[in-house]
């Protein structure tokens, strides 16, 4: 999707952090800004309260680590309890 937008054949709805450089250099422009809500970050939702699979637990820990190492990157609540 991103490559298509860069090639000029369409638009892409992607996380801004993935295209910041392209926006700065002018390779991409924002369109339909009035219809794109600002999202405060990434969120993880999953079903189940009793058993969290090991792979999901590992992903949550990786996301938490990335969040703490890069406050400008991942943001949001990476809690282990669904609401």
CSV table of N, CA, C and O in Angstrom, one decimal:
chain,number,residue,atom,x,y,z
A,1,UNK,N,0.8,-1.2,0.0
A,1,UNK,CA,0.0,0.0,0.0
A,1,UNK,C,0.9,1.3,0.0
A,1,UNK,O,0.6,2.2,-0.8
A,2,UNK,N,1.9,1.3,0.9
A,2,UNK,CA,2.8,2.4,0.9
A,2,UNK,C,3.5,2.6,-0.4
A,2,UNK,O,3.6,3.8,-0.9
A,3,UNK,N,4.0,1.6,-0.9
A,3,UNK,CA,4.7,1.7,-2.2
A,3,UNK,C,3.8,2.3,-3.3
A,3,UNK,O,4.3,3.1,-4.1
A,4,UNK,N,2.6,1.9,-3.3
A,4,UNK,CA,1.6,2.4,-4.3
A,4,UNK,C,1.5,3.9,-4.2
A,4,UNK,O,1.4,4.6,-5.1
A,5,UNK,N,1.4,4.4,-2.9
A,5,UNK,CA,1.3,5.8,-2.7
A,5,UNK,C,2.5,6.5,-3.1
A,5,UNK,O,2.5,7.6,-3.7
A,6,UNK,N,3.7,5.9,-2.8
A,6,UNK,CA,5.0,6.5,-3.2
A,6,UNK,C,5.1,6.6,-4.7
A,6,UNK,O,5.7,7.5,-5.3
A,7,UNK,N,4.5,5.6,-5.4
A,7,UNK,CA,4.6,5.5,-6.9
A,7,UNK,C,3.5,6.4,-7.5
A,7,UNK,O,3.5,6.5,-8.7
A,8,UNK,N,2.6,7.0,-6.7
A,8,UNK,CA,1.6,7.9,-7.2
A,8,UNK,C,0.4,7.3,-7.8
A,8,UNK,O,-0.3,7.9,-8.6
A,9,UNK,N,0.1,6.0,-7.4
A,9,UNK,CA,-1.0,5.3,-8.0
A,9,UNK,C,-2.2,5.3,-7.0
A,9,UNK,O,-3.2,4.6,-7.4
A,10,UNK,N,-2.1,5.9,-5.9
A,10,UNK,CA,-3.2,5.8,-4.9
A,10,UNK,C,-2.8,6.5,-3.6
A,10,UNK,O,-1.8,7.1,-3.5
A,11,UNK,N,-3.7,6.3,-2.6
A,11,UNK,CA,-3.5,6.8,-1.3
A,11,UNK,C,-3.3,5.7,-0.3
A,11,UNK,O,-3.7,4.5,-0.6
A,12,UNK,N,-2.7,5.9,0.8
A,12,UNK,CA,-2.4,4.9,1.8
A,12,UNK,C,-2.9,5.4,3.2
A,12,UNK,O,-2.6,6.6,3.5
A,13,UNK,N,-3.5,4.5,3.9
A,13,UNK,CA,-3.9,4.9,5.3
A,13,UNK,C,-3.0,4.1,6.2
A,13,UNK,O,-3.1,2.9,6.4
A,14,UNK,N,-1.9,4.7,6.7
A,14,UNK,CA,-0.9,4.0,7.5
A,14,UNK,C,-0.5,4.9,8.7
A,14,UNK,O,-0.9,6.0,8.8
A,15,UNK,N,0.2,4.2,9.6
A,15,UNK,CA,0.6,5.0,10.8
A,15,UNK,C,1.6,6.1,10.4
A,15,UNK,O,2.5,5.9,9.6
A,16,UNK,N,1.4,7.2,11.0
A,16,UNK,CA,2.2,8.4,10.6
A,16,UNK,C,3.7,8.1,10.9
A,16,UNK,O,4.6,8.6,10.1
A,17,UNK,N,4.0,7.4,11.9
A,17,UNK,CA,5.4,7.1,12.3
A,17,UNK,C,6.1,6.4,11.2
A,17,UNK,O,7.3,6.5,11.0
A,18,UNK,N,5.4,5.6,10.3
A,18,UNK,CA,6.0,4.9,9.2
A,18,UNK,C,6.3,5.8,8.0
A,18,UNK,O,7.1,5.4,7.2
A,19,UNK,N,5.7,7.0,8.0
A,19,UNK,CA,5.9,7.8,6.8
A,19,UNK,C,6.4,9.2,7.1
A,19,UNK,O,6.4,10.1,6.2
A,20,UNK,N,6.8,9.4,8.3
A,20,UNK,CA,7.3,10.8,8.7
A,20,UNK,C,8.4,11.3,7.8
A,20,UNK,O,8.3,12.5,7.4
A,21,UNK,N,9.3,10.5,7.4
A,21,UNK,CA,10.4,10.9,6.5
A,21,UNK,C,9.9,11.3,5.2
A,21,UNK,O,10.3,12.3,4.6
A,22,UNK,N,9.0,10.5,4.6
A,22,UNK,CA,8.4,10.8,3.3
A,22,UNK,C,7.6,12.1,3.3
A,22,UNK,O,7.6,12.8,2.4
A,23,UNK,N,6.9,12.3,4.4
A,23,UNK,CA,6.1,13.6,4.6
A,23,UNK,C,7.1,14.8,4.7
A,23,UNK,O,6.8,15.8,4.0
A,24,UNK,N,8.2,14.6,5.4
A,24,UNK,CA,9.2,15.7,5.6
A,24,UNK,C,9.8,16.1,4.2
A,24,UNK,O,10.0,17.3,3.9
A,25,UNK,N,10.2,15.1,3.5
A,25,UNK,CA,10.9,15.3,2.2
A,25,UNK,C,9.9,15.6,1.0
A,25,UNK,O,10.3,16.0,0.0
A,26,UNK,N,8.6,15.5,1.3
A,26,UNK,CA,7.6,15.8,0.2
A,26,UNK,C,7.3,14.7,-0.7
A,26,UNK,O,6.5,14.9,-1.7
A,27,UNK,N,7.8,13.5,-0.5
A,27,UNK,CA,7.4,12.4,-1.3
A,27,UNK,C,5.9,12.0,-1.1
A,27,UNK,O,5.3,11.5,-2.0
A,28,UNK,N,5.4,12.3,0.1
A,28,UNK,CA,4.0,12.0,0.3
A,28,UNK,C,3.4,13.3,0.9
A,28,UNK,O,4.1,14.1,1.5
A,29,UNK,N,2.1,13.5,0.7
A,29,UNK,CA,1.4,14.6,1.4
A,29,UNK,C,0.2,14.0,2.1
A,29,UNK,O,-0.3,12.9,1.8
A,30,UNK,N,-0.3,14.7,3.1
A,30,UNK,CA,-1.5,14.3,3.8
A,30,UNK,C,-2.7,14.7,3.0
A,30,UNK,O,-2.8,15.8,2.5
A,31,UNK,N,-3.7,13.8,2.9
A,31,UNK,CA,-5.0,14.1,2.3
A,31,UNK,C,-6.1,13.7,3.3
A,31,UNK,O,-5.9,12.8,4.1
A,32,UNK,N,-7.2,14.3,3.2
A,32,UNK,CA,-8.4,13.9,4.0
A,32,UNK,C,-8.1,14.0,5.5
A,32,UNK,O,-8.6,13.2,6.3
A,33,UNK,N,-7.3,15.0,5.9
A,33,UNK,CA,-6.9,15.1,7.3
A,33,UNK,C,-8.2,15.3,8.2
A,33,UNK,O,-8.2,14.8,9.3
A,34,UNK,N,-9.2,16.0,7.7
A,34,UNK,CA,-10.3,16.3,8.5
A,34,UNK,C,-11.1,15.0,8.9
A,34,UNK,O,-11.9,15.0,9.8
A,35,UNK,N,-10.9,13.9,8.1
A,35,UNK,CA,-11.6,12.7,8.3
A,35,UNK,C,-10.7,11.6,9.0
A,35,UNK,O,-11.2,10.5,9.1
A,36,UNK,N,-9.5,12.0,9.4
A,36,UNK,CA,-8.6,11.0,10.0
A,36,UNK,C,-8.4,11.3,11.5
A,36,UNK,O,-7.7,12.3,11.8
A,37,UNK,N,-9.0,10.6,12.4
A,37,UNK,CA,-8.9,10.9,13.8
A,37,UNK,C,-7.5,10.6,14.3
A,37,UNK,O,-6.8,9.8,13.7
A,38,UNK,N,-7.0,11.4,15.2
A,38,UNK,CA,-5.7,11.2,15.8
A,38,UNK,C,-5.8,10.1,16.8
A,38,UNK,O,-6.6,10.0,17.7
A,39,UNK,N,-4.9,9.1,16.6
A,39,UNK,CA,-4.8,8.0,17.5
A,39,UNK,C,-3.7,8.2,18.4
A,39,UNK,O,-2.6,8.5,18.0
A,40,UNK,N,-3.9,8.0,19.7
A,40,UNK,CA,-2.8,8.3,20.7
A,40,UNK,C,-1.7,7.2,20.7
A,40,UNK,O,-0.7,7.4,21.3
A,41,UNK,N,-1.8,6.1,20.0
A,41,UNK,CA,-0.8,5.1,19.9
A,41,UNK,C,-1.3,3.8,19.6
A,41,UNK,O,-2.4,3.6,19.0
A,42,UNK,N,-0.6,2.8,19.8
A,42,UNK,CA,-0.9,1.4,19.5
A,42,UNK,C,-1.6,0.8,20.8
A,42,UNK,O,-1.3,1.1,21.9
A,43,UNK,N,-2.6,-0.1,20.5
A,43,UNK,CA,-3.3,-0.7,21.6
A,43,UNK,C,-3.4,-2.2,21.3
A,43,UNK,O,-3.4,-2.6,20.1
A,44,UNK,N,-3.4,-3.0,22.3
A,44,UNK,CA,-3.5,-4.4,22.2
A,44,UNK,C,-4.7,-4.9,22.9
A,44,UNK,O,-4.9,-4.7,24.1
A,45,UNK,N,-5.6,-5.6,22.1
A,45,UNK,CA,-6.8,-6.1,22.7
A,45,UNK,C,-6.8,-7.6,22.5
A,45,UNK,O,-6.5,-8.1,21.4
A,46,UNK,N,-7.2,-8.4,23.5
A,46,UNK,CA,-7.3,-9.8,23.3
A,46,UNK,C,-8.3,-10.4,24.2
A,46,UNK,O,-8.7,-9.8,25.2
A,47,UNK,N,-8.9,-11.5,23.8
A,47,UNK,CA,-10.0,-12.1,24.6
A,47,UNK,C,-9.4,-13.1,25.6
A,47,UNK,O,-8.4,-13.9,25.2
A,48,UNK,N,-9.9,-13.2,26.7
A,48,UNK,CA,-9.4,-14.2,27.7
A,48,UNK,C,-8.8,-13.6,28.9
A,48,UNK,O,-8.0,-12.6,28.8
A,49,UNK,N,-9.1,-14.1,30.0
A,49,UNK,CA,-8.6,-13.6,31.3
A,49,UNK,C,-7.7,-14.6,32.0
A,49,UNK,O,-6.9,-14.2,32.8
A,50,UNK,N,-8.0,-15.8,31.8
A,50,UNK,CA,-7.3,-16.9,32.6
A,50,UNK,C,-5.9,-17.3,32.0
A,50,UNK,O,-4.9,-17.3,32.7
A,51,UNK,N,-5.9,-17.6,30.7
A,51,UNK,CA,-4.6,-18.1,30.1
A,51,UNK,C,-4.2,-17.2,29.0
A,51,UNK,O,-4.9,-16.9,28.1
A,52,UNK,N,-3.0,-16.7,29.1
A,52,UNK,CA,-2.4,-15.8,28.1
A,52,UNK,C,-1.3,-16.7,27.4
A,52,UNK,O,-0.4,-17.2,28.1
A,53,UNK,N,-1.5,-17.1,26.1
A,53,UNK,CA,-0.5,-17.9,25.4
A,53,UNK,C,0.9,-17.3,25.6
A,53,UNK,O,1.1,-16.1,25.6
A,54,UNK,N,1.9,-18.2,25.6
A,54,UNK,CA,3.3,-17.7,25.8
A,54,UNK,C,3.7,-16.8,24.7
A,54,UNK,O,4.4,-15.8,24.9
A,55,UNK,N,3.2,-17.0,23.4
A,55,UNK,CA,3.6,-16.2,22.3
A,55,UNK,C,3.0,-14.7,22.5
A,55,UNK,O,3.7,-13.8,22.2
A,56,UNK,N,1.8,-14.7,23.0
A,56,UNK,CA,1.2,-13.4,23.2
A,56,UNK,C,1.9,-12.6,24.4
A,56,UNK,O,2.2,-11.4,24.3
A,57,UNK,N,2.2,-13.4,25.4
A,57,UNK,CA,2.9,-12.8,26.6
A,57,UNK,C,4.3,-12.2,26.1
A,57,UNK,O,4.7,-11.2,26.5
A,58,UNK,N,5.0,-13.0,25.3
A,58,UNK,CA,6.3,-12.5,24.7
A,58,UNK,C,6.1,-11.3,23.9
A,58,UNK,O,6.9,-10.3,24.0
A,59,UNK,N,5.1,-11.2,23.1
A,59,UNK,CA,4.8,-10.0,22.3
A,59,UNK,C,4.6,-8.8,23.1
A,59,UNK,O,5.1,-7.7,22.9
A,60,UNK,N,3.8,-9.0,24.2
A,60,UNK,CA,3.5,-7.9,25.1
A,60,UNK,C,4.7,-7.4,25.7
A,60,UNK,O,5.0,-6.2,25.8
A,61,UNK,N,5.6,-8.3,26.1
A,61,UNK,CA,6.9,-7.8,26.7
A,61,UNK,C,7.8,-7.1,25.7
A,61,UNK,O,8.4,-6.1,26.1
A,62,UNK,N,7.8,-7.6,24.5
A,62,UNK,CA,8.6,-6.9,23.5
A,62,UNK,C,8.0,-5.5,23.2
A,62,UNK,O,8.7,-4.5,23.1
A,63,UNK,N,6.7,-5.4,23.2
A,63,UNK,CA,6.0,-4.1,23.0
A,63,UNK,C,6.3,-3.1,24.1
A,63,UNK,O,6.6,-1.9,24.0
A,64,UNK,N,6.2,-3.6,25.4
A,64,UNK,CA,6.5,-2.8,26.5
A,64,UNK,C,8.0,-2.3,26.5
A,64,UNK,O,8.3,-1.1,26.8
A,65,UNK,N,8.9,-3.2,26.2
A,65,UNK,CA,10.3,-2.8,26.1
A,65,UNK,C,10.5,-1.7,25.1
A,65,UNK,O,11.2,-0.7,25.3
A,66,UNK,N,9.9,-1.9,23.9
A,66,UNK,CA,10.1,-0.9,22.8
A,66,UNK,C,9.5,0.4,23.2
A,66,UNK,O,10.0,1.5,23.0
A,67,UNK,N,8.4,0.3,23.9
A,67,UNK,CA,7.7,1.6,24.4
A,67,UNK,C,8.6,2.3,25.4
A,67,UNK,O,8.8,3.5,25.3
A,68,UNK,N,9.2,1.6,26.3
A,68,UNK,CA,10.1,2.3,27.3
A,68,UNK,C,11.4,2.8,26.7
A,68,UNK,O,12.0,3.8,27.1
A,69,UNK,N,11.9,2.1,25.6
A,69,UNK,CA,13.1,2.5,25.0
A,69,UNK,C,12.9,3.7,24.0
A,69,UNK,O,13.8,4.5,23.8
A,70,UNK,N,11.7,3.8,23.5
A,70,UNK,CA,11.5,4.9,22.5
A,70,UNK,C,10.1,5.5,22.8
A,70,UNK,O,9.1,5.2,22.3
A,71,UNK,N,10.1,6.5,23.7
A,71,UNK,CA,8.9,7.2,24.0
A,71,UNK,C,8.2,7.8,22.9
A,71,UNK,O,7.0,8.1,22.9
A,72,UNK,N,8.9,8.2,21.8
A,72,UNK,CA,8.3,8.8,20.6
A,72,UNK,C,7.8,7.8,19.7
A,72,UNK,O,7.1,8.1,18.7
A,73,UNK,N,8.1,6.5,19.9
A,73,UNK,CA,7.6,5.4,19.0
A,73,UNK,C,6.3,4.9,19.5
A,73,UNK,O,5.2,5.5,19.5
A,74,UNK,N,6.3,3.7,20.1
A,74,UNK,CA,5.1,3.0,20.6
A,74,UNK,C,4.6,3.8,21.8
A,74,UNK,O,5.3,4.1,22.7
A,75,UNK,N,3.3,4.0,21.8
A,75,UNK,CA,2.6,4.7,22.9
A,75,UNK,C,1.3,3.9,23.1
A,75,UNK,O,0.8,3.4,22.3
A,76,UNK,N,0.9,4.0,24.3
A,76,UNK,CA,-0.4,3.3,24.7
A,76,UNK,C,-0.3,2.5,25.9
A,76,UNK,O,0.8,2.4,26.5
A,77,UNK,N,-1.3,1.8,26.2
A,77,UNK,CA,-1.4,0.9,27.4
A,77,UNK,C,-1.1,-0.5,27.0
A,77,UNK,O,-2.0,-1.1,26.3
A,78,UNK,N,0.0,-1.1,27.3
A,78,UNK,CA,0.3,-2.5,27.0
A,78,UNK,C,0.1,-3.4,28.2
A,78,UNK,O,0.9,-4.2,28.5
A,79,UNK,N,-1.0,-3.2,28.9
A,79,UNK,CA,-1.4,-4.0,30.0
A,79,UNK,C,-1.7,-5.4,29.6
A,79,UNK,O,-2.0,-5.7,28.5
A,80,UNK,N,-1.7,-6.3,30.6
A,80,UNK,CA,-2.0,-7.7,30.3
A,80,UNK,C,-3.4,-8.1,30.6
A,80,UNK,O,-3.8,-9.2,30.4
A,81,UNK,N,-4.2,-7.1,31.2
A,81,UNK,CA,-5.6,-7.5,31.5
A,81,UNK,C,-6.5,-6.8,30.5
A,81,UNK,O,-6.5,-5.6,30.4
A,82,UNK,N,-7.4,-7.6,29.9
A,82,UNK,CA,-8.4,-6.9,29.0
A,82,UNK,C,-9.4,-6.2,29.9
A,82,UNK,O,-9.7,-6.5,31.0
A,83,UNK,N,-10.0,-5.1,29.3
A,83,UNK,CA,-11.0,-4.4,30.1
A,83,UNK,C,-12.4,-4.9,29.8
A,83,UNK,O,-12.6,-5.7,29.0
